[in-house]
Short mmCIF file of C-alpha atoms in Angstrom, two decimals:
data_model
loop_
_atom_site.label_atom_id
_atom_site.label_comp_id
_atom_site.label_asym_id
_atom_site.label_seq_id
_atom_site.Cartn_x
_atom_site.Cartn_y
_atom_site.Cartn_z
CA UNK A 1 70.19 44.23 51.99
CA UNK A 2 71.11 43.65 55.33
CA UNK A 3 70.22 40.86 57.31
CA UNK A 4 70.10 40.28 61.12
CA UNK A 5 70.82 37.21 62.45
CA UNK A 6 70.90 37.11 66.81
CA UNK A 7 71.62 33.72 68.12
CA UNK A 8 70.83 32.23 71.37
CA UNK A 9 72.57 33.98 74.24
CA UNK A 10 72.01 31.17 76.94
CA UNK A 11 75.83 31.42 78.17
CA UNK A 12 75.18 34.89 78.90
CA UNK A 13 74.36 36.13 82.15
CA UNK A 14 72.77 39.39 80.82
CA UNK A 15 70.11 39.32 78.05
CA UNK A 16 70.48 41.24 75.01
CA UNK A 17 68.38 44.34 73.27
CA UNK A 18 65.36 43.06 72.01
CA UNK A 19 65.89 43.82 68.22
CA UNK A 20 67.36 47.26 69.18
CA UNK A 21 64.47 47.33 71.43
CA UNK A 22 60.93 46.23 70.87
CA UNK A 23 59.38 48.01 68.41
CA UNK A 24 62.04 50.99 67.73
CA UNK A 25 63.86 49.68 64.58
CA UNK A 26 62.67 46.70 63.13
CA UNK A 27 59.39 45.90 61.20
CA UNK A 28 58.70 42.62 59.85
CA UNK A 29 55.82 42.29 57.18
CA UNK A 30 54.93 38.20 56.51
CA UNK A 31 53.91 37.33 53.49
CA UNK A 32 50.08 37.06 54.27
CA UNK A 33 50.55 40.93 55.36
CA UNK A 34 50.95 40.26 58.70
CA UNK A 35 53.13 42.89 60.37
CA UNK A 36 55.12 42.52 63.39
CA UNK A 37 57.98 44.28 65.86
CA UNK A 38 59.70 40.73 65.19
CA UNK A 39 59.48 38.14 63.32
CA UNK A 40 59.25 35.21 66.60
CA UNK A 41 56.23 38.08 67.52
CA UNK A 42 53.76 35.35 65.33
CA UNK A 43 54.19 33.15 68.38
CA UNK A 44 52.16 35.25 70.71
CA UNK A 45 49.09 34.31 72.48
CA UNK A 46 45.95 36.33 72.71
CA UNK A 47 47.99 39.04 70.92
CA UNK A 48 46.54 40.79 67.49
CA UNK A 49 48.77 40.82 64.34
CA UNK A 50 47.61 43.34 62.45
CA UNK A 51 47.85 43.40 58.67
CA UNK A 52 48.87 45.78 55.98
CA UNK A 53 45.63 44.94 54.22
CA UNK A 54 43.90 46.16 57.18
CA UNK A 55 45.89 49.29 58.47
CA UNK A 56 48.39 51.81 57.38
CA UNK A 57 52.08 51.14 58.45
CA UNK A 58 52.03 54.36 60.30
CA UNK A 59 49.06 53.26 62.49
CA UNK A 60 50.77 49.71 62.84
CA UNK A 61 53.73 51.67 63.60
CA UNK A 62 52.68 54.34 66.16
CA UNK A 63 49.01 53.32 67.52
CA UNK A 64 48.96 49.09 67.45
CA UNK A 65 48.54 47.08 70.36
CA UNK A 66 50.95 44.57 69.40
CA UNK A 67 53.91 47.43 68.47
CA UNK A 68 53.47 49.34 71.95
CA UNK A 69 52.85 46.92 74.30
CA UNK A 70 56.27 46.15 75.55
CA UNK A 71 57.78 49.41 74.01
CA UNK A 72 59.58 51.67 76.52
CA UNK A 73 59.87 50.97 80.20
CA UNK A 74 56.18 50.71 81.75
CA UNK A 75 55.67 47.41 81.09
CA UNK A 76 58.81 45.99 82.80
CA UNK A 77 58.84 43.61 85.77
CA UNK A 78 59.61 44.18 89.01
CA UNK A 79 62.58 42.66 88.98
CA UNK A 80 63.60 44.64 85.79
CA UNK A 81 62.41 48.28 87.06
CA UNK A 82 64.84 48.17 89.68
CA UNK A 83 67.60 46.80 87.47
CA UNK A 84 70.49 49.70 86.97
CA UNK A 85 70.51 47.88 83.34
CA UNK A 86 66.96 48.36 82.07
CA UNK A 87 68.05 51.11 80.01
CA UNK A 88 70.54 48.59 77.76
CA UNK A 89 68.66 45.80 77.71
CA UNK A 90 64.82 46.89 78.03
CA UNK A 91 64.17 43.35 79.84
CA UNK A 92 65.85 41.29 77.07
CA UNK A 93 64.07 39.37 74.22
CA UNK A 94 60.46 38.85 74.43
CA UNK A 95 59.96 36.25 71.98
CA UNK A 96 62.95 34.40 74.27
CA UNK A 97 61.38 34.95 77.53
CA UNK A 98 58.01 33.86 75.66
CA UNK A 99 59.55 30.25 74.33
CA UNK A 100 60.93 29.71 77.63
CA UNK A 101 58.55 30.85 80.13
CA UNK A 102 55.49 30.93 78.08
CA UNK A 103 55.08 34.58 78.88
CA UNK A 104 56.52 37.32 76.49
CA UNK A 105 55.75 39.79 79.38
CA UNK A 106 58.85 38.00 81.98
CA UNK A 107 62.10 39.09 82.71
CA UNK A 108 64.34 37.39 79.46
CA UNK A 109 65.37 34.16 81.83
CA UNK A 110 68.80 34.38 79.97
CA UNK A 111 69.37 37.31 83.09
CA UNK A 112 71.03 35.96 85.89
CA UNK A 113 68.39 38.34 88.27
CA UNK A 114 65.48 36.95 86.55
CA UNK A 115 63.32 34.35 88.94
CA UNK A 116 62.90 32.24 85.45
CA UNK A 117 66.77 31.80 85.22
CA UNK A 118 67.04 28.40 86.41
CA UNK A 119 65.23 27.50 83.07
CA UNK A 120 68.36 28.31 81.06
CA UNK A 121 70.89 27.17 83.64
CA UNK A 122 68.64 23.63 82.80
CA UNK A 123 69.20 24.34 78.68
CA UNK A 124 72.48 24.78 79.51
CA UNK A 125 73.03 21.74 80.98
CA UNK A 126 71.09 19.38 79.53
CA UNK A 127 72.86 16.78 77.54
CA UNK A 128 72.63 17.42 73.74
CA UNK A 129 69.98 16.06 71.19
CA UNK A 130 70.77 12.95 69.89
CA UNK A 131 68.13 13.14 66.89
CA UNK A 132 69.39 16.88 66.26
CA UNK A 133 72.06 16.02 63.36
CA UNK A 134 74.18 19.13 61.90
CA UNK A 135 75.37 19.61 58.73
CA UNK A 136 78.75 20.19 58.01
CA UNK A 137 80.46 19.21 54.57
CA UNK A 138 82.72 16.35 56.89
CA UNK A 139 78.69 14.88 57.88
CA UNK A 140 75.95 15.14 55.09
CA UNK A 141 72.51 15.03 57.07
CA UNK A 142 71.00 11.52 56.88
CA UNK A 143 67.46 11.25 57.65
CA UNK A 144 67.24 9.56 61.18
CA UNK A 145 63.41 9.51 61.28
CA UNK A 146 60.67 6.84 60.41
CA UNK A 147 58.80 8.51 57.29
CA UNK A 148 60.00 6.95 53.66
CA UNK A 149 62.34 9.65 51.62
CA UNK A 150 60.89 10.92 48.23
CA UNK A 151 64.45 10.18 46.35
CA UNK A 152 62.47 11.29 42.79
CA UNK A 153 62.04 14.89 43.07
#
């Protein structure tokens, strides 16, 4: 089995392909049969999931809302139609430019030409988390927070 794995790509200054592109290789099925282009998709407002209980993967697939929305180039911004890159990066990761901006349908702010980049340059240089602990076998995680620990099971 092969498992993807794409981390954050905030010290880039060009966003990367969308899982391949939205929509053109990757199908993620939840376990309540909710089927998606990718599996931050869930996040989406105002969006419908639809379900394998509900519709054939080949309708999900070719006819869904949710799959063909942001498939291919008509959706793109402005700012991304006129981009000589559009064609590599297909405006970058919606699910990113949805956490950040709180719109899956902006420029990916990770792109130094989209108006939303200042958010990252902010991520970027924000001072880290001190609650955010990371494991590592030189630091076993210790629980920092307020609510008792259930040592017995």
């Amino acid at each position: 089995m092969k498992v993807l794995f794409v981390v954050p790509d905030l010290y880039e200054t060009r966003p990367r392909l969308c899982t391949n592109g939205w929509a053109t290789t990757l199908i993620s099925v939840t376990p309540d049969g909710r089927v998606l282009p990718c599996q931050g998709a869930q996040e989406f407002p105002a969006m419908a999931v639809p379900r394998i209980q509900q519709h054939s993967l080949q309708w999900i697939w070719q006819d869904s809302p949710l799959f063909n929305h942001f498939r291919g180039e008509d959706w793109l911004p402005e700012e991304c139609r006129a981009c000589p890159e559009r064609h590599q990066d297909y405006g970058g990761c919606r699910c990113q430019a949805f956490q950040l901006t709180g719109d899956p349908a902006n420029s990916d702010p990770v792109c130094d030409r989209s108006p939303n980049h200042q958010v990252v340059v902010r991520l970027r240089n924000a001072p880290p988390n001190p609650e955010l602990i990371m494991r590592s076998p030189q630091q076993p995680v210790r629980n920092t927070n307020s609510l008792p620990v259930d040592d017995a099971g």
